Coordinates of C-alpha atoms and ligand atoms in Angstrom, one line a residue:
X839 CA 0.0 -0.3 0.3
X840 CA 1.2 3.7 -1.1
X841 CA 0.3 6.0 1.5
X842 CA 1.3 9.8 -0.9
X843 CA 2.7 12.4 0.7
X844 CA 0.3 15.4 2.1
X845 CA 0.4 17.5 -1.6
X846 CA -2.3 18.7 -4.6
X847 CA -4.9 17.4 -1.8
X848 CA -4.7 13.3 -2.3
X849 CA -3.9 11.8 0.8
X850 CA -5.4 8.9 0.3
X851 CA -3.6 5.3 0.5
X852 CA -3.9 4.1 -2.2
X853 CA -2.5 0.4 -4.4
X854 CA -1.4 -1.1 -6.9
X855 CA -2.9 1.5 -10.7
X856 CA -3.6 4.4 -8.4
X857 CA -0.5 4.5 -6.9
X858 CA 1.3 4.1 -10.6
X859 CA -0.7 6.8 -11.5
X860 CA -0.5 9.1 -8.1
X861 CA 3.4 8.4 -9.3
X862 CA 3.4 9.3 -12.8
X863 CA 1.5 12.6 -12.5
X864 CA 3.0 14.1 -9.4
X865 CA 7.7 13.4 -10.9
X866 CA 8.5 15.3 -13.5
X867 CA 8.2 13.7 -15.9
X868 CA 8.0 14.9 -20.0
X869 CA 3.8 14.7 -21.4
X870 CA 2.1 15.1 -24.2
X871 CA -0.2 17.6 -25.2
X872 CA -3.0 16.3 -28.0
X873 CA -5.5 18.6 -29.8
X874 CA -8.2 16.5 -31.4
X875 CA -9.8 19.3 -32.7
X876 CA -6.3 19.6 -35.2
X877 CA -7.2 16.6 -35.4
X878 CA -10.7 16.7 -36.7
X879 CA -9.1 20.1 -39.2
X880 CA -7.0 17.6 -41.0
X881 CA -9.8 15.3 -41.6
X882 CA -11.9 17.2 -43.4
X883 CA -9.6 19.3 -44.9
X884 CA -8.3 15.3 -46.6
X885 CA -12.0 14.8 -47.4
X886 CA -12.8 18.0 -48.6
X887 CA -10.3 16.9 -51.1
X888 CA -10.7 13.4 -52.2
X889 CA -14.0 12.7 -54.1
X890 CA -16.8 11.4 -52.4
X891 CA -16.1 8.1 -52.8
X892 CA -13.3 7.6 -52.3
X893 CA -12.2 6.2 -48.2
X894 CA -9.8 7.2 -45.9
X895 CA -8.4 4.6 -44.7
X896 CA -6.4 6.2 -41.2
X897 CA -3.0 4.1 -40.7
X898 CA -3.4 4.0 -37.1
X899 CA -0.7 1.4 -36.3
X900 CA 1.9 2.2 -34.1
X901 CA 0.1 3.7 -31.2
X902 CA -1.5 5.9 -34.1
X903 CA 2.0 6.7 -34.5
X904 CA 2.7 8.0 -31.0
X905 CA 0.0 9.9 -30.5
X906 CA -2.7 7.2 -28.4
X907 CA -4.6 5.0 -31.3
X908 CA -7.6 5.0 -28.5
X909 CA -8.7 8.6 -28.8
X910 CA -7.1 9.3 -32.3
X911 CA -9.4 6.3 -33.3
X912 CA -12.1 7.3 -31.2
X913 CA -12.2 11.0 -32.6
X914 CA -11.5 9.9 -35.8
X915 CA -14.7 7.7 -36.2
X916 CA -16.2 11.1 -34.6
X917 CA -14.8 13.0 -38.1
X918 CA -16.3 10.2 -40.4
X919 CA -13.6 8.2 -40.9
X920 CA -15.1 4.7 -41.5
X921 CA -11.5 2.8 -42.1
X922 CA -8.6 1.9 -39.8
X923 CA -5.2 -0.2 -41.3
X924 CA -3.3 -0.9 -38.7
X925 CA 0.3 -3.4 -38.6
X926 CA -0.9 -5.7 -36.1
X927 CA -3.9 -7.7 -34.7
X928 CA -3.9 -6.6 -30.7
X929 CA -3.8 -3.2 -32.9
X930 CA -6.4 -4.1 -34.7
X931 CA -8.4 -5.2 -31.6
X932 CA -7.9 -2.0 -29.8
X933 CA -9.2 -0.2 -32.8
X934 CA -12.5 -2.2 -32.4
X935 CA -12.9 -1.4 -28.9
X936 CA -13.4 2.2 -29.7
X937 CA -15.4 2.4 -33.8
X938 CA -17.3 -0.8 -33.4
X939 CA -18.7 -0.4 -36.8
X940 CA -15.5 0.6 -38.9
X941 CA -13.5 -1.9 -41.1
X942 CA -10.4 -2.5 -40.2
X943 CA -7.6 -3.6 -42.1
X944 CA -4.2 -5.5 -41.0
X945 CA -1.1 -4.6 -43.1
X946 CA 0.8 -7.2 -41.8
X947 CA 1.1 -11.4 -42.0
X948 CA -1.7 -12.4 -39.8
X949 CA -1.6 -16.2 -38.8
X950 CA -3.6 -19.0 -39.1
X951 CA -4.5 -18.9 -35.5
X952 CA -5.9 -15.5 -35.8
X953 CA -8.5 -16.5 -37.7
X954 CA -11.5 -17.1 -35.1
X955 CA -9.8 -13.4 -33.6
X956 CA -10.5 -12.0 -36.8
X957 CA -13.6 -13.1 -37.6
X958 CA -14.9 -12.9 -34.3
X959 CA -14.4 -9.2 -34.7
X960 CA -14.7 -8.9 -37.9
X961 CA -11.3 -7.7 -38.8
X962 CA -9.7 -8.1 -42.1
X963 CA -6.6 -8.8 -43.2
X964 CA -4.3 -8.8 -46.1
X965 CA -2.8 -11.9 -48.0
X966 CA 1.5 -11.1 -49.0
X967 CA 2.2 -14.2 -50.8
X968 CA 0.9 -17.3 -52.1
X969 CA 1.9 -20.0 -49.6
X970 CA 0.5 -16.9 -46.7
X971 CA -3.1 -16.8 -48.8
X972 CA -2.6 -20.9 -48.9
X973 CA -1.8 -21.5 -44.9
X974 CA -5.1 -19.1 -44.3
X975 CA -7.0 -20.5 -46.7
X976 CA -6.5 -23.9 -45.3
X977 CA -6.8 -23.3 -41.9
X978 CA -10.6 -21.2 -42.9
X979 CA -11.6 -24.3 -44.9
X980 CA -10.4 -26.4 -41.3
X981 CA -13.0 -24.3 -39.0
X982 CA -15.2 -24.9 -42.6
X983 CA -15.9 -20.4 -42.2
X984 CA -14.5 -18.4 -45.1
X985 CA -11.9 -15.2 -44.2
X986 CA -12.0 -11.8 -46.0
X987 CA -8.6 -10.5 -47.7
X988 CA -7.4 -8.0 -49.8
X989 CA -4.4 -9.5 -51.3
X990 CA -0.9 -7.7 -51.1
X991 CA 0.8 -6.9 -55.1
X992 CA 4.5 -5.8 -54.6
X993 CA 5.0 -3.4 -57.6
X994 CA 8.3 -2.4 -56.4
X995 CA 8.6 -1.7 -52.9
X996 CA 9.8 -4.4 -52.6
X997 CA 8.5 -5.7 -49.0
X998 CA 5.4 -7.2 -48.4
X999 CA 3.0 -8.5 -51.1
X1000 CA 2.9 -11.3 -54.1
X1001 CA 5.4 -10.5 -57.4
X1002 CA 2.7 -8.0 -59.9
X1003 CA 3.9 -10.4 -62.8
X1004 CA 2.7 -13.9 -61.1
X1005 CA -0.3 -11.2 -59.1
X1006 CA -3.4 -12.8 -61.9
X1007 CA -2.2 -16.1 -61.6
X1008 CA -1.6 -16.3 -57.4
X1009 CA -5.3 -14.5 -57.3
X1010 CA -7.0 -17.0 -59.3
X1011 CA -5.4 -19.5 -57.7
X1012 CA -6.0 -18.3 -54.0
X1013 CA -9.6 -17.6 -55.0
X1014 CA -10.6 -21.1 -56.0
X1015 CA -9.5 -23.0 -53.3
X1016 CA -12.2 -22.0 -51.0
X1017 CA -11.5 -20.5 -48.1
X1018 CA -10.7 -16.6 -48.5
X1019 CA -13.0 -14.0 -49.7
X1020 CA -10.8 -11.6 -51.8
X1021 CA -11.9 -8.5 -51.6
X1022 CA -9.3 -6.2 -52.1
X1023 CA -6.4 -4.8 -53.8
X1024 CA -3.4 -2.8 -52.7
X1025 CA 0.1 -2.0 -53.5
X1026 CA 2.8 0.1 -51.4
X1027 CA 4.8 3.2 -52.8
X1028 CA 7.9 3.4 -52.2
X1029 CA 8.9 6.9 -53.6
X1030 CA 6.9 9.4 -54.9
X1031 CA 8.9 12.2 -55.9
X1032 CA 7.2 15.2 -57.9
X1033 CA 11.3 15.0 -59.1
X1034 CA 11.2 11.1 -59.6
X1035 CA 7.3 10.9 -61.4
X1036 CA 8.6 7.9 -63.5
X1037 CA 9.7 5.9 -59.6
X1038 CA 5.5 5.9 -58.4
X1039 CA 4.5 6.2 -62.3
X1040 CA 6.1 2.9 -62.7
X1041 CA 4.5 1.4 -59.7
X1042 CA 1.2 2.9 -61.1
X1043 CA 1.6 1.2 -64.1
X1044 CA 2.3 -2.2 -62.4
X1045 CA -0.7 -2.2 -60.2
X1046 CA -3.2 -0.9 -63.2
X1047 CA -1.6 -4.0 -64.7
X1048 CA -2.3 -6.7 -62.6
X1049 CA -5.7 -4.9 -61.5
X1050 CA -7.1 -5.1 -65.7
X1051 CA -5.7 -8.9 -65.4
X1052 CA -7.7 -10.3 -62.4
X1053 CA -10.5 -8.1 -62.9
X1054 CA -10.9 -9.0 -66.6
X1055 CA -10.5 -12.6 -65.6
X1056 CA -13.4 -12.7 -62.2
X1057 CA -15.4 -10.7 -63.6
X1058 CA -15.7 -8.6 -60.2
X1059 CA -15.0 -5.9 -59.1
X1060 CA -12.8 -5.3 -56.1
X1061 CA -12.1 -2.6 -53.9
X1062 CA -8.4 -1.0 -54.4
X1063 CA -6.2 1.1 -52.9
X1064 CA -2.3 2.0 -53.1
X1065 CA -1.5 5.6 -52.2
X1066 CA -0.2 6.5 -48.6
X1067 CA 0.2 10.6 -48.1
X1068 CA 2.9 11.4 -50.2
X1069 CA 0.7 9.8 -53.2
X1070 CA -2.4 11.5 -52.0
X1071 CA -0.7 14.5 -51.7
X1072 CA 0.3 14.7 -55.5
X1073 CA -1.9 12.5 -57.0
X1074 CA -5.0 12.3 -57.2
X1075 CA -5.4 10.5 -60.1
X1076 CA -4.3 7.1 -58.0
X1077 CA -7.0 7.9 -55.1
X1078 CA -9.0 4.5 -56.5
X1079 CA -11.7 3.9 -53.7
X1080 CA -9.4 4.0 -50.9
X1081 CA -6.4 5.9 -50.4
X1082 CA -4.2 4.9 -47.2
X1083 CA -2.9 8.0 -45.3
X1084 CA -0.7 8.2 -41.6
X1085 CA 1.9 11.1 -41.4
X1086 CA -0.1 13.6 -43.3
X1087 CA -3.1 13.5 -40.4
X1088 CA -0.9 13.9 -38.2
X1089 CA 0.3 16.7 -39.8
X1090 CA 3.3 16.1 -41.2
X1091 CA 4.9 16.4 -44.7
X1092 CA 2.1 19.2 -46.4
X1093 CA 4.5 22.3 -46.8
X1094 CA 4.8 22.5 -50.5
X1095 CA 2.4 24.6 -51.5
X1096 CA 1.9 22.4 -54.6
X1097 CA 0.2 19.7 -52.0
X1098 CA -3.8 19.0 -52.7
X1099 CA -4.2 20.2 -48.6
X1100 CA -2.2 21.2 -45.3
X1101 CA -2.8 19.4 -42.3
X1102 CA -1.0 20.7 -38.5
X1103 CA 0.4 19.1 -36.4
X1104 CA -1.7 17.9 -33.3
X1105 CA 1.2 16.7 -31.0
X1106 CA 3.0 19.1 -28.9
X1107 CA 5.9 16.8 -25.5
X1108 CA 6.3 19.3 -23.1
X1109 CA 8.1 19.4 -19.5
X1110 CA 9.4 21.0 -17.0
X1111 CA 12.3 22.5 -15.3
X1112 CA 13.9 20.9 -12.8
X1113 CA 16.6 23.1 -11.0
X1114 CA 18.6 26.5 -12.2
X1115 CA 22.4 26.8 -11.4
X1116 CA 24.5 30.2 -11.9
X1117 CA 28.0 28.7 -13.0
X1118 CA 31.0 30.8 -14.5
X1119 CA 32.9 30.4 -17.5
X1120 CA 34.7 27.7 -17.8
X1121 CA 32.4 25.5 -16.8
X1122 CA 31.5 22.1 -17.9
X1123 CA 28.3 19.9 -18.1
X1124 CA 26.9 17.0 -18.5
X1125 CA 29.1 13.7 -19.7
X1126 CA 32.8 13.5 -21.2
X1127 CA 32.1 18.1 -20.1
X1128 CA 31.4 18.0 -24.2
X1129 CA 30.0 21.6 -23.3
X1130 CA 32.0 23.8 -21.7
X1131 CA 30.0 27.9 -20.8
X1132 CA 32.1 30.0 -22.7
X1133 CA 30.4 32.9 -20.6
X1134 CA 29.0 33.1 -16.2
X1135 CA 25.8 31.9 -17.1
X1136 CA 23.0 29.8 -16.3
X1137 CA 21.9 26.2 -16.4
X1138 CA 18.9 25.0 -16.5
X1139 CA 18.5 21.1 -16.1
X1140 CA 14.6 19.6 -17.5
X1141 CA 12.7 16.9 -16.8
X1142 CA 13.5 14.2 -20.3
X1143 CA 15.8 12.0 -21.4
X1144 CA 16.7 9.7 -23.9
X1145 CA 14.9 7.1 -21.9
X1146 CA 11.9 8.9 -22.6
X1147 CA 12.6 9.4 -26.9
X1148 CA 14.4 13.0 -26.5
X1149 CA 16.9 12.0 -29.0
X1150 CA 21.3 11.9 -27.9
X1151 CA 21.5 12.9 -30.9
X1152 CA 19.8 16.9 -30.2
X1153 CA 23.0 16.7 -27.4
X1154 CA 24.7 20.3 -28.2
X1155 CA 22.5 20.8 -31.1
X1156 CA 18.3 20.7 -30.4
X1157 CA 16.6 23.8 -28.7
X1158 CA 13.6 23.4 -26.6
X1159 CA 11.1 26.6 -25.4
X1160 CA 11.5 28.2 -22.1
X1161 CA 8.9 30.9 -21.5
X1162 CA 8.6 31.5 -25.4
X1163 CA 12.1 31.6 -26.2
X1164 CA 14.4 29.1 -28.2
X1165 CA 17.3 27.9 -25.2
X1166 CA 19.7 25.7 -26.8
X1167 CA 20.2 22.0 -25.3
X1168 CA 24.1 21.8 -24.5
X1169 CA 26.1 19.5 -23.1
X1170 CA 24.9 15.6 -24.0
X1171 CA 22.0 14.3 -23.6
X1172 CA 21.5 11.8 -21.2
X1173 CA 18.9 9.4 -19.8
X1174 CA 16.3 11.0 -18.7
X1175 CA 17.8 14.4 -17.7
X1176 CA 18.6 17.7 -20.8
X1177 CA 20.9 20.3 -19.6
X1178 CA 19.8 24.0 -21.0
X1179 CA 21.9 27.4 -21.2
X1180 CA 18.9 29.5 -20.2
X1181 CA 21.7 32.2 -20.1
X1182 CA 21.1 35.5 -17.8
X1183 CA 18.6 37.5 -18.9
X1184 CA 16.2 35.7 -17.9
X1185 CA 13.1 34.6 -15.0
X1186 CA 13.0 30.9 -15.7
X1187 CA 12.9 29.0 -12.2
X1188 CA 12.6 25.2 -11.2
X1189 CA 9.0 24.2 -12.3
X1190 CA 8.3 26.4 -15.3
X1191 CA 6.6 24.7 -18.5
X1192 CA 8.9 23.5 -21.5
X1193 CA 8.5 22.7 -24.5
X1194 CA 10.2 20.0 -26.1
X1195 CA 7.7 19.6 -29.6
X1196 CA 5.2 22.3 -30.2
X1197 CA 4.8 26.3 -29.8
X1198 CA 5.5 28.9 -27.4
X1199 CA 4.5 32.1 -27.8
X1200 CA 5.8 32.7 -31.3
X1201 CA 8.1 30.0 -31.4
X1202 CA 7.6 27.0 -33.2
X1203 CA 9.9 23.4 -33.1
X1204 CA 8.1 20.4 -34.8
X1205 CA 9.2 17.2 -34.8
X1206 CA 10.1 17.8 -38.8
X1207 CA 12.9 20.1 -37.2
X1208 CA 14.0 17.2 -34.7
X1209 CA 14.6 14.5 -37.1
X1210 CA 16.6 16.3 -39.4
X1211 CA 19.1 17.1 -36.6
X1212 CA 19.1 13.4 -36.2
X1213 CA 19.1 12.5 -39.6
X1214 CA 15.9 10.4 -39.6
X1215 CA 11.8 11.7 -40.2
X1216 CA 9.6 12.4 -38.0
X1217 CA 8.0 9.0 -38.0
X1218 CA 10.7 8.0 -35.2
X1219 CA 11.0 10.9 -33.2
X1220 CA 7.1 10.9 -33.4
X1221 CA 6.8 6.9 -32.6
X1222 CA 9.4 7.3 -30.3
X1223 CA 8.8 9.5 -27.3
X1224 CA 7.9 6.7 -24.5
X1225 CA 4.3 5.1 -25.2
X1226 CA 3.6 5.9 -20.9
X1227 CA 4.1 9.3 -20.9
X1228 CA 1.4 10.5 -20.0
X1229 CA -1.4 11.9 -23.0
X1230 CA -3.8 14.3 -22.5
X1231 CA -6.5 14.9 -24.9
X1232 CA -8.1 18.2 -24.9
Ligands
PLP2097 C1 1.1 0.1 -46.4 C2 1.4 1.1 -45.8 N1 0.2 2.3 -46.1 C3 0.5 3.3 -45.7 C4 1.6 3.6 -45.2 C5 0.8 5.2 -44.5 O1 2.2 5.7 -44.7 P1 2.4 7.3 -44.5 O2 2.1 7.5 -43.3 O3 3.6 8.4 -45.1 O4 1.0 8.6 -44.9 C6 2.3 3.3 -44.5 C7 3.2 3.4 -43.5 O5 4.3 3.4 -43.0 C8 2.3 2.1 -45.1 O6 3.1 0.7 -44.5

């Protein structure tokens, strides 16, 4: 049993999860704020750019790109989204909890033993190879059920999917063996760059050829989707029956003015100052003393580190916002704490709010800025934020 100190009016003895929650909320550590109105705006912007018949299949894998799968799914449903895509079965089951009527697609390879759960929860999965399809079909026949699937066609991504040239033959074989109902066909672009249209052009050509052969031979019209954010933003003609946006709906990658719609980030990551110390010139800061002060200054220690997903590559390179000003990260980012040079001309105190990602005053720092410094992509920055960090939705 855990008895928290008399602070903030919570003197009750707590046990289990309640004690953990109390500790999480009262210790200095970073938290996340998510603006659900911005999510709704982003979905509306995308929706307005699409034809009415094209579904948005919102990609909410990896904990909705770090935004929190449950609340994001629930609010996306309220904003009119009817399809969701995830990587794994456990994610699909979480989506189902928050979107009882939605269609859900698992974009990874499910196993035959997953079939009863897939059917019970009305979840569609993809078939990634002929052998995968055969195993699923065989298990479905044994259970005397029919499993709805989409056939993934590898048109040049070189990842999951049946080879485009063999897609029609594999479709025919899987479609006639019993146990599967192939309702959809999908693929994924490796590159969509306005400067290199031929790369995605080759892929769409292969997809369209495979679709023509399959639909021509089977006589049935299938549900088709290929475009993720970048393709959606540049290529109206590839929208098909559904598009699969992820990052664009989380507010990234829509800066180019020639794109079809614009979105804004909704996730802010914040923490607080733990300690401020005045130090003289020539004072070494952090592991291996990689930063030495040039003049007398104040160092603010803030509650975040690489254990929370704040990359070590931001050592001596990143910035944070305190009182609306950009302050440089100085010294090495350590596991749980980061040191920031607050200068001398400030009134920064322990307890003050620090923006690691987000906006304060007129300043902004978003995941793409952090990604550039860390030589990665905003996706990795977003999904790398501690999944246990408290997420507040407003
Ligand atoms: C198969 C597939 N479709 C769609 C997406 C969404 O991509 P984006 O976030 O670039 O829109 C992903 C993301 O990884 C994916 O793997």
